[in-house]
Coordinates of N, CA and C in Angstrom, one line a residue:
Chain A
N24 N 0.8 -1.2 0.0 CA 0.0 0.0 0.0 C 0.8 1.3 0.0
A25 N 2.2 1.1 0.1 CA 3.0 2.3 0.1 C 2.9 3.0 -1.2
G26 N 2.4 2.3 -2.3 CA 2.3 2.9 -3.6 C 1.3 4.0 -3.8
V27 N 0.3 4.1 -2.9 CA -0.7 5.2 -3.0 C -0.1 6.4 -2.2
M28 N 0.1 7.5 -2.9 CA 0.7 8.6 -2.3 C -0.3 9.7 -2.0
Q29 N -0.3 10.2 -0.8 CA -1.2 11.3 -0.5 C -0.3 12.4 0.0
N30 N -0.7 13.6 -0.4 CA 0.0 14.8 0.2 C -1.0 16.0 0.2
P31 N -0.8 16.8 1.2 CA 0.2 16.7 2.2 C -0.2 15.7 3.3
R32 N 0.7 15.3 4.1 CA 0.4 14.4 5.2 C -0.4 15.1 6.3
H33 N 0.0 16.4 6.5 CA -0.7 17.2 7.5 C -1.0 18.6 6.9
L34 N -2.2 19.1 7.1 CA -2.6 20.3 6.6 C -3.4 21.1 7.6
V35 N -3.0 22.3 7.8 CA -3.7 23.2 8.8 C -4.3 24.3 8.0
R36 N -5.6 24.6 8.2 CA -6.3 25.6 7.5 C -7.1 26.4 8.6
R37 N -7.2 27.7 8.3 CA -8.1 28.5 9.1 C -9.5 28.4 8.6
R38 N -10.5 28.6 9.5 CA -11.9 28.6 9.1 C -12.1 29.5 7.9
G39 N -12.8 29.0 6.9 CA -13.1 29.8 5.7 C -12.2 29.6 4.6
Q40 N -11.0 29.0 4.8 CA -10.1 28.8 3.7 C -10.4 27.5 3.0
E41 N -9.7 27.3 1.9 CA -9.9 26.1 1.1 C -8.8 25.1 1.4
A42 N -9.2 23.8 1.4 CA -8.2 22.7 1.6 C -8.2 21.8 0.3
R43 N -7.0 21.5 -0.2 CA -6.9 20.7 -1.3 C -6.0 19.5 -1.0
L44 N -6.6 18.3 -1.1 CA -5.9 17.1 -0.7 C -5.7 16.3 -2.0
R45 N -4.4 15.8 -2.1 CA -4.1 15.1 -3.4 C -3.8 13.6 -3.1
C46 N -4.1 12.8 -4.1 CA -3.9 11.4 -4.1 C -3.4 10.9 -5.4
S47 N -2.3 10.3 -5.4 CA -1.7 9.6 -6.6 C -1.9 8.1 -6.4
P48 N -2.7 7.5 -7.3 CA -2.9 6.1 -7.1 C -1.7 5.2 -7.4
M49 N -1.8 4.0 -7.1 CA -0.7 3.1 -7.4 C -0.6 3.0 -9.0
K50 N 0.5 2.7 -9.5 CA 0.7 2.6 -10.9 C -0.2 1.5 -11.5
G51 N -0.9 1.9 -12.5 CA -1.8 0.9 -13.2 C -3.2 0.9 -12.6
H52 N -3.4 1.6 -11.5 CA -4.8 1.7 -10.9 C -5.6 2.9 -11.5
S53 N -6.8 2.6 -11.8 CA -7.6 3.6 -12.4 C -8.9 4.0 -11.6
H54 N -9.0 3.3 -10.4 CA -10.1 3.6 -9.5 C -9.6 4.2 -8.2
V55 N -10.2 5.3 -7.8 CA -9.8 6.0 -6.6 C -11.0 6.1 -5.7
Y56 N -10.8 5.9 -4.4 CA -11.8 6.1 -3.3 C -11.3 7.1 -2.3
W57 N -12.2 7.9 -1.8 CA -11.9 8.8 -0.7 C -12.7 8.4 0.5
Y58 N -12.1 8.4 1.7 CA -12.7 8.1 3.0 C -12.4 9.1 4.0
R59 N -13.3 9.4 4.9 CA -13.0 10.3 6.0 C -13.1 9.6 7.3
Q60 N -12.1 9.9 8.2 CA -12.1 9.4 9.5 C -12.2 10.5 10.5
L61 N -13.3 10.7 11.1 CA -13.5 11.7 12.1 C -12.8 11.2 13.4
P62 N -12.4 12.1 14.3 CA -11.7 11.7 15.5 C -12.5 10.6 16.3
E63 N -11.8 9.6 16.7 CA -12.4 8.5 17.5 C -13.5 7.7 16.7
E64 N -13.5 7.8 15.4 CA -14.5 7.1 14.6 C -13.9 6.2 13.6
G65 N -14.7 5.4 12.9 CA -14.3 4.6 11.8 C -14.2 5.4 10.5
L66 N -13.8 4.7 9.5 CA -13.8 5.4 8.2 C -15.1 5.3 7.5
K67 N -15.4 6.5 6.9 CA -16.7 6.6 6.1 C -16.4 6.9 4.7
F68 N -17.0 6.1 3.8 CA -16.9 6.3 2.4 C -17.4 7.7 2.0
M69 N -16.6 8.4 1.1 CA -17.1 9.7 0.6 C -17.4 9.6 -0.9
V70 N -16.4 9.2 -1.7 CA -16.6 9.2 -3.2 C -15.7 8.2 -3.9
Y71 N -16.2 7.7 -5.0 CA -15.5 6.8 -5.8 C -15.4 7.4 -7.2
L72 N -14.2 7.4 -7.7 CA -13.9 8.0 -9.0 C -13.1 7.1 -9.9
Q73 N -13.4 7.2 -11.2 CA -12.5 6.6 -12.2 C -12.0 7.8 -13.0
K74 N -11.0 7.6 -13.9 CA -10.5 8.7 -14.6 C -11.6 9.5 -15.3
E75 N -11.6 10.8 -14.9 CA -12.5 11.8 -15.5 C -14.0 11.5 -15.2
N76 N -14.3 10.6 -14.3 CA -15.7 10.3 -14.0 C -15.9 10.1 -12.5
I77 N -17.0 10.6 -12.0 CA -17.4 10.3 -10.6 C -18.4 9.2 -10.7
I78 N -18.1 8.1 -10.1 CA -18.9 6.9 -10.2 C -20.0 6.9 -9.1
D79 N -19.6 7.2 -7.9 CA -20.5 7.2 -6.7 C -20.0 8.3 -5.7
E80 N -20.9 9.2 -5.5 CA -20.6 10.3 -4.6 C -21.6 10.3 -3.5
S81 N -22.2 9.2 -3.2 CA -23.2 9.2 -2.2 C -22.8 9.5 -0.8
G82 N -21.5 9.4 -0.5 CA -21.0 9.8 0.8 C -20.5 11.2 1.0
M83 N -20.5 12.0 -0.1 CA -20.0 13.3 -0.1 C -21.0 14.3 0.5
P84 N -20.6 15.2 1.4 CA -21.5 16.2 1.9 C -22.0 17.0 0.7
K85 N -23.2 17.5 0.8 CA -23.8 18.2 -0.4 C -23.1 19.5 -0.8
E86 N -22.6 20.1 0.2 CA -22.0 21.5 0.0 C -20.5 21.5 0.4
R87 N -19.8 22.3 -0.3 CA -18.4 22.7 0.0 C -17.4 21.6 -0.4
F88 N -17.8 20.4 -0.6 CA -16.9 19.3 -0.9 C -17.0 18.9 -2.4
S89 N -15.9 18.7 -3.1 CA -15.9 18.2 -4.4 C -14.7 17.3 -4.7
A90 N -14.7 16.5 -5.7 CA -13.6 15.6 -6.0 C -13.5 15.5 -7.5
E91 N -12.2 15.3 -7.9 CA -12.0 15.0 -9.3 C -10.8 14.1 -9.5
F92 N -10.8 13.4 -10.6 CA -9.7 12.5 -11.0 C -9.5 12.7 -12.5
P93 N -8.6 13.7 -12.8 CA -8.4 14.1 -14.2 C -7.7 13.0 -15.0
K94 N -7.7 13.2 -16.3 CA -7.0 12.2 -17.1 C -5.5 12.2 -16.8
E95 N -4.9 13.3 -16.5 CA -3.5 13.4 -16.1 C -3.5 14.0 -14.7
G96 N -2.6 13.4 -13.9 CA -2.4 14.0 -12.5 C -3.2 13.2 -11.5
P97 N -3.0 13.7 -10.2 CA -3.6 13.0 -9.1 C -5.1 13.3 -9.0
S98 N -5.7 12.6 -8.1 CA -7.1 12.9 -7.7 C -7.0 14.0 -6.7
I99 N -8.0 14.9 -6.7 CA -8.0 16.0 -5.8 C -9.4 16.0 -5.0
L100 N -9.3 16.1 -3.7 CA -10.5 16.3 -2.9 C -10.4 17.7 -2.4
R101 N -11.4 18.5 -2.7 CA -11.4 19.9 -2.4 C -12.5 20.2 -1.4
I102 N -12.1 21.0 -0.4 CA -13.1 21.4 0.6 C -13.0 22.9 0.7
Q103 N -14.1 23.5 0.3 CA -14.2 25.0 0.3 C -14.7 25.5 1.7
Q104 N -14.2 26.7 2.1 CA -14.7 27.3 3.3 C -14.8 26.4 4.5
V105 N -13.6 25.8 4.8 CA -13.6 24.8 5.8 C -14.1 25.3 7.2
V106 N -14.7 24.3 7.9 CA -15.1 24.6 9.3 C -14.5 23.6 10.2
R107 N -14.6 23.9 11.5 CA -13.9 23.0 12.5 C -14.3 21.6 12.3
G108 N -15.5 21.3 12.0 CA -16.0 20.0 11.9 C -15.4 19.2 10.7
D109 N -14.7 19.9 9.8 CA -14.0 19.2 8.7 C -12.7 18.6 9.2
S110 N -12.3 18.9 10.4 CA -11.0 18.3 10.9 C -11.1 16.8 11.0
A111 N -10.3 16.1 10.3 CA -10.4 14.7 10.2 C -9.1 14.2 9.5
A112 N -9.0 12.8 9.4 CA -8.1 12.2 8.5 C -8.8 11.8 7.3
Y113 N -8.2 12.1 6.2 CA -8.8 11.8 4.9 C -7.9 10.8 4.2
F114 N -8.5 9.6 3.9 CA -7.7 8.5 3.3 C -8.2 8.3 1.8
C115 N -7.2 8.0 1.0 CA -7.4 7.7 -0.4 C -7.0 6.2 -0.5
A116 N -7.8 5.5 -1.4 CA -7.5 4.1 -1.7 C -7.6 4.0 -3.3
S117 N -6.8 3.1 -3.8 CA -6.9 2.9 -5.2 C -6.9 1.4 -5.5
S118 N -7.6 1.1 -6.6 CA -7.6 -0.3 -7.1 C -7.5 -0.4 -8.6
G119 N -7.2 -1.6 -9.1 CA -7.1 -1.8 -10.5 C -8.5 -2.1 -11.1
P120 N -8.6 -2.4 -12.4 CA -9.9 -2.5 -13.0 C -10.6 -3.8 -12.9
L121 N -9.9 -4.8 -12.5 CA -10.5 -6.2 -12.5 C -10.8 -6.7 -11.1
N122 N -11.6 -6.0 -10.4 CA -12.1 -6.5 -9.1 C -10.9 -6.8 -8.2
T123 N -9.9 -6.0 -8.2 CA -8.8 -6.2 -7.4 C -8.9 -5.5 -6.1
E124 N -8.1 -5.8 -5.2 CA -8.2 -5.2 -3.8 C -7.7 -3.8 -3.8
A125 N -8.3 -3.0 -2.9 CA -7.9 -1.6 -2.8 C -6.8 -1.4 -1.8
F126 N -5.9 -0.5 -2.1 CA -4.7 -0.2 -1.2 C -4.9 1.3 -0.8
F127 N -4.5 1.5 0.5 CA -4.7 2.8 1.1 C -3.4 3.6 1.1
G128 N -3.6 4.9 1.0 CA -2.5 5.8 1.3 C -2.3 6.0 2.7
Q129 N -1.4 6.9 3.1 CA -1.1 7.1 4.5 C -2.0 8.2 5.2
G130 N -2.8 8.8 4.3 CA -3.8 9.7 4.8 C -3.3 11.2 4.9
T131 N -4.2 12.1 4.9 CA -3.9 13.5 5.1 C -4.7 13.9 6.4
R132 N -4.0 14.5 7.3 CA -4.7 14.9 8.5 C -4.9 16.4 8.5
L133 N -6.2 16.7 8.3 CA -6.6 18.1 8.2 C -7.0 18.7 9.5
T134 N -6.5 19.8 9.9 CA -6.8 20.5 11.1 C -7.3 21.9 10.8
V135 N -8.5 22.2 11.2 CA -9.1 23.5 10.9 C -9.0 24.3 12.2
V136 N -8.4 25.4 12.2 CA -8.2 26.3 13.4 C -9.0 27.6 13.3
Chain B
A24 N -28.6 -2.5 2.3 CA -27.5 -1.7 2.8 C -26.6 -2.6 3.6
Q25 N -25.3 -2.3 3.6 CA -24.3 -3.1 4.3 C -24.0 -2.4 5.7
K26 N -23.7 -3.3 6.6 CA -23.4 -2.8 7.9 C -22.3 -3.7 8.6
V27 N -21.4 -3.1 9.3 CA -20.4 -3.9 10.0 C -20.4 -3.4 11.5
T28 N -20.5 -4.4 12.4 CA -20.5 -4.0 13.8 C -19.4 -4.7 14.5
Q29 N -18.6 -3.8 15.2 CA -17.5 -4.3 16.1 C -17.9 -3.8 17.5
A30 N -18.5 -4.8 18.2 CA -19.1 -4.4 19.5 C -18.1 -4.0 20.5
Q31 N -16.9 -4.5 20.4 CA -15.9 -4.2 21.4 C -15.2 -2.9 21.0
T32 N -15.4 -1.8 21.8 CA -14.8 -0.6 21.5 C -13.3 -0.6 21.9
E33 N -13.1 -1.1 23.1 CA -11.7 -1.2 23.6 C -11.5 -2.5 24.3
I34 N -10.3 -3.0 24.1 CA -9.8 -4.3 24.8 C -8.4 -4.0 25.3
S35 N -8.2 -4.4 26.5 CA -6.9 -4.3 27.1 C -6.5 -5.7 27.6
V36 N -5.3 -6.1 27.2 CA -4.8 -7.4 27.6 C -3.3 -7.2 28.1
V37 N -2.8 -8.3 28.7 CA -1.4 -8.3 29.1 C -0.7 -9.1 28.0
E38 N 0.5 -8.7 27.8 CA 1.4 -9.4 26.8 C 1.3 -10.9 27.0
K39 N 1.3 -11.6 25.8 CA 1.3 -13.1 25.7 C -0.1 -13.6 25.9
E40 N -1.1 -12.8 26.2 CA -2.5 -13.3 26.2 C -3.0 -13.5 24.8
D41 N -3.9 -14.4 24.6 CA -4.6 -14.4 23.3 C -5.8 -13.5 23.4
V42 N -6.1 -12.9 22.2 CA -7.3 -11.9 22.2 C -8.0 -12.1 20.9
T43 N -9.4 -12.1 21.0 CA -10.2 -12.2 19.8 C -11.0 -10.9 19.7
L44 N -11.0 -10.4 18.5 CA -11.7 -9.2 18.1 C -12.9 -9.7 17.3
D45 N -14.1 -9.2 17.7 CA -15.3 -9.7 17.0 C -15.7 -8.8 15.9
C46 N -16.3 -9.4 14.9 CA -16.9 -8.6 13.8 C -18.1 -9.3 13.3
V47 N -19.2 -8.6 13.2 CA -20.5 -9.1 12.7 C -20.9 -8.2 11.6
Y48 N -21.4 -8.8 10.5 CA -21.7 -8.0 9.3 C -23.2 -8.3 8.8
E49 N -23.7 -7.3 8.1 CA -25.0 -7.5 7.4 C -24.9 -7.1 6.0
T50 N -25.4 -7.9 5.1 CA -25.4 -7.6 3.7 C -26.5 -8.5 3.0
R51 N -27.0 -7.9 1.9 CA -28.0 -8.7 1.2 C -27.3 -9.4 0.0
D52 N -26.1 -9.0 -0.3 CA -25.4 -9.6 -1.4 C -25.0 -11.0 -1.1
T53 N -25.0 -11.8 -2.2 CA -24.6 -13.2 -2.0 C -23.1 -13.4 -2.2
T54 N -22.6 -12.4 -2.9 CA -21.1 -12.4 -3.1 C -20.6 -11.1 -2.4
Y55 N -19.6 -11.3 -1.6 CA -19.1 -10.1 -0.9 C -17.7 -10.4 -0.4
Y56 N -17.0 -9.4 0.1 CA -15.6 -9.6 0.6 C -15.5 -9.0 2.0
L57 N -14.7 -9.6 2.8 CA -14.5 -9.2 4.2 C -13.0 -8.9 4.4
F58 N -12.8 -7.8 5.1 CA -11.4 -7.4 5.3 C -11.1 -7.1 6.8
W59 N -9.9 -7.2 7.2 CA -9.4 -6.6 8.4 C -8.2 -5.7 8.1
Y60 N -8.2 -4.5 8.8 CA -7.2 -3.5 8.7 C -6.7 -3.2 10.1
K61 N -5.4 -2.9 10.2 CA -4.8 -2.4 11.4 C -4.4 -1.0 11.3
Q62 N -4.7 -0.2 12.3 CA -4.3 1.2 12.3 C -3.5 1.5 13.5
P63 N -2.2 1.5 13.4 CA -1.3 1.7 14.6 C -1.3 3.2 14.9
P64 N -0.7 3.5 16.0 CA -0.7 4.9 16.5 C -0.2 5.9 15.4
S65 N 0.6 5.5 14.5 CA 1.2 6.4 13.5 C 0.1 6.7 12.5
G66 N -1.0 6.0 12.5 CA -2.2 6.5 11.7 C -2.5 5.8 10.3
E67 N -1.5 5.1 9.8 CA -1.8 4.6 8.5 C -2.6 3.3 8.6
L68 N -3.2 2.9 7.5 CA -4.0 1.7 7.5 C -3.3 0.6 6.9
V69 N -3.1 -0.5 7.6 CA -2.3 -1.6 7.2 C -3.3 -2.8 6.9
F70 N -3.3 -3.3 5.6 CA -4.1 -4.4 5.2 C -3.6 -5.6 5.9
L71 N -4.6 -6.4 6.4 CA -4.3 -7.7 7.1 C -4.8 -8.9 6.3
I72 N -6.0 -8.8 5.9 CA -6.6 -10.0 5.2 C -7.8 -9.6 4.4
R73 N -8.1 -10.4 3.3 CA -9.3 -10.3 2.5 C -9.8 -11.7 2.4
R74 N -11.1 -11.9 2.6 CA -11.8 -13.2 2.3 C -13.0 -13.0 1.5
N75 N -13.3 -13.9 0.6 CA -14.5 -13.7 -0.2 C -15.6 -14.7 0.5
S76 N -16.8 -14.4 0.1 CA -17.9 -15.1 0.8 C -18.1 -16.5 0.5
F77 N -17.3 -17.0 -0.5 CA -17.4 -18.4 -0.9 C -16.3 -19.2 -0.2
D78 N -15.5 -18.6 0.5 CA -14.4 -19.3 1.1 C -14.5 -19.2 2.6
E79 N -15.0 -20.2 3.2 CA -15.2 -20.2 4.7 C -14.1 -20.9 5.5
Q80 N -13.1 -21.2 4.8 CA -11.9 -21.8 5.5 C -11.3 -20.8 6.4
N81 N -11.0 -21.3 7.6 CA -10.3 -20.4 8.5 C -8.8 -20.2 8.0
E82 N -8.3 -19.1 8.4 CA -6.9 -18.8 7.9 C -6.0 -18.5 9.1
I83 N -4.8 -18.9 9.0 CA -3.8 -18.6 10.0 C -2.6 -18.0 9.3
S84 N -2.1 -16.9 9.9 CA -0.9 -16.3 9.4 C 0.0 -15.9 10.6
G85 N 0.9 -16.7 10.9 CA 1.7 -16.5 12.1 C 0.9 -16.5 13.4
R86 N 0.9 -15.4 14.1 CA 0.1 -15.3 15.3 C -1.3 -14.9 15.1
Y87 N -1.6 -14.6 13.8 CA -3.0 -14.1 13.5 C -3.8 -15.2 12.9
S88 N -5.1 -15.3 13.3 CA -6.0 -16.2 12.7 C -7.4 -15.6 12.5
W89 N -8.1 -16.1 11.5 CA -9.4 -15.5 11.3 C -10.4 -16.6 11.2
N90 N -11.6 -16.4 11.8 CA -12.7 -17.4 11.8 C -13.9 -16.8 11.1
F91 N -14.2 -17.3 9.9 CA -15.3 -16.8 9.1 C -16.4 -17.8 9.3
Q92 N -17.6 -17.3 9.8 CA -18.7 -18.1 10.0 C -19.9 -17.5 9.3
K93 N -20.2 -18.0 8.1 CA -21.3 -17.4 7.3 C -22.6 -17.6 8.0
S94 N -22.8 -18.6 8.8 CA -24.1 -18.9 9.4 C -24.4 -17.9 10.5
T95 N -23.4 -17.3 11.1 CA -23.6 -16.2 12.1 C -23.2 -14.9 11.6
S96 N -22.8 -14.8 10.3 CA -22.4 -13.5 9.7 C -21.3 -12.9 10.6
S97 N -20.3 -13.7 10.9 CA -19.2 -13.2 11.7 C -17.8 -13.5 11.0
F98 N -16.9 -12.6 11.3 CA -15.6 -12.7 10.8 C -14.6 -12.3 11.9
N99 N -14.3 -13.2 12.8 CA -13.6 -12.8 14.0 C -12.1 -13.0 13.8
F100 N -11.3 -12.2 14.5 CA -9.9 -12.1 14.3 C -9.2 -12.4 15.7
T101 N -8.3 -13.4 15.7 CA -7.6 -13.7 16.9 C -6.1 -13.5 16.8
I102 N -5.6 -12.9 17.8 CA -4.1 -12.7 17.9 C -3.7 -13.6 19.1
T103 N -2.8 -14.5 18.8 CA -2.2 -15.4 19.7 C -1.0 -14.8 20.3
A104 N -0.8 -15.0 21.6 CA 0.4 -14.6 22.3 C 0.7 -13.1 21.9
S105 N -0.2 -12.2 22.3 CA -0.2 -10.8 21.9 C 1.1 -10.2 22.4
Q106 N 1.5 -9.1 21.6 CA 2.7 -8.4 21.9 C 2.4 -6.9 22.0
V107 N 3.2 -6.1 22.6 CA 3.0 -4.7 22.7 C 2.8 -4.0 21.4
V108 N 3.5 -4.5 20.4 CA 3.4 -3.9 19.0 C 2.1 -4.2 18.4
D109 N 1.3 -5.1 18.9 CA 0.0 -5.3 18.4 C -1.0 -4.2 18.8
S110 N -0.6 -3.4 19.7 CA -1.5 -2.3 20.1 C -1.8 -1.4 19.0
A111 N -3.1 -1.3 18.7 CA -3.6 -0.5 17.5 C -5.1 -0.5 17.5
V112 N -5.7 0.2 16.6 CA -7.1 0.1 16.3 C -7.3 -0.9 15.1
Y113 N -8.2 -1.8 15.3 CA -8.4 -2.8 14.2 C -9.8 -2.6 13.7
F114 N -9.8 -2.5 12.3 CA -11.1 -2.3 11.6 C -11.5 -3.5 10.8
C115 N -12.7 -3.9 10.9 CA -13.3 -4.9 10.0 C -14.1 -4.2 8.9
A116 N -14.1 -4.7 7.7 CA -14.7 -4.0 6.6 C -15.4 -5.0 5.7
L117 N -16.3 -4.5 4.9 CA -17.1 -5.3 4.0 C -17.3 -4.6 2.7
S118 N -17.2 -5.3 1.6 CA -17.4 -4.7 0.3 C -18.2 -5.7 -0.6
E119 N -18.9 -5.1 -1.6 CA -19.7 -5.9 -2.5 C -18.8 -6.7 -3.4
T120 N -17.7 -6.0 -3.9 CA -16.7 -6.6 -4.7 C -15.4 -6.2 -4.1
S121 N -14.3 -6.9 -4.6 CA -13.0 -6.7 -3.9 C -12.5 -5.3 -4.1
G122 N -12.8 -4.7 -5.2 CA -12.2 -3.4 -5.5 C -13.2 -2.2 -5.2
S123 N -14.3 -2.5 -4.7 CA -15.3 -1.5 -4.5 C -15.3 -0.8 -3.1
R124 N -16.2 0.1 -2.9 CA -16.2 0.9 -1.7 C -16.4 -0.1 -0.5
L125 N -15.7 0.3 0.6 CA -15.7 -0.5 1.8 C -16.6 0.1 2.8
T126 N -17.3 -0.7 3.5 CA -18.1 -0.3 4.7 C -17.3 -0.8 5.9
F127 N -16.9 0.2 6.7 CA -16.1 -0.1 7.9 C -16.9 -0.2 9.2
G128 N -16.4 -1.1 10.1 CA -16.9 -1.0 11.4 C -16.3 0.1 12.2
E129 N -16.7 0.3 13.4 CA -16.2 1.5 14.2 C -14.8 1.3 14.8
G130 N -14.4 0.1 14.7 CA -13.0 -0.2 15.1 C -13.0 -0.7 16.6
T131 N -11.9 -1.5 16.9 CA -11.7 -1.9 18.2 C -10.3 -1.5 18.6
Q132 N -10.2 -0.7 19.7 CA -8.9 -0.2 20.2 C -8.3 -1.4 21.0
L133 N -7.2 -2.0 20.6 CA -6.5 -3.0 21.4 C -5.3 -2.4 22.0
T134 N -5.2 -2.6 23.3 CA -4.0 -2.2 24.1 C -3.4 -3.4 24.7
V135 N -2.1 -3.7 24.3 CA -1.4 -4.8 24.9 C -0.4 -4.2 25.9
N136 N -0.5 -4.5 27.1 CA 0.3 -4.0 28.2 C 1.5 -5.0 28.5
P137 N 2.7 -4.4 28.8 CA 3.8 -5.3 29.0 C 3.7 -6.0 30.4

């Protein structure tokens, strides 16, 4: 799972700022998943993307959150106008196209002050 | 809808004790996958095992073993002769297919004391 790269590892934002979290999947993987882990809680699914397509965003908050996975470059999870409740660890996972297992990155820990 | 329940929020044992972490799941799918992940204090997620719903054989890997009981919808994880380095949060998870979205349990915090 070391092949899934997330950056930054730690991000501090003031309330109202924007947060951009990046995820580079493992080589050859075209499926990306984002999960959020609130303090003292389990991981909750947010969004599932393939290249240039959002497949399932049923776990995404309706406002301020967006995700993309462009043809070139990493997947981006964007949080606009952050609030204290957005403070969490955000994990990205990637998998290949043939029902293969998903591997996780090391996560980005967002702190909103 | 899928659901994973890890009823044990915290477990504390003394080194060398055996410990079992419980996991009960709910799904309407006939084909599904079950996973265990370890999250040490450093925060990353470490994959431990994946099992598909057609394979009910128990599995052993060193000090780790897993007991999959389809009849009771359980996928329990046992650590034999626990060590301090086993201290972590352990998550059980379920997915419809191996590469699809995971539904996680709330995790069990295991503390192994010297």
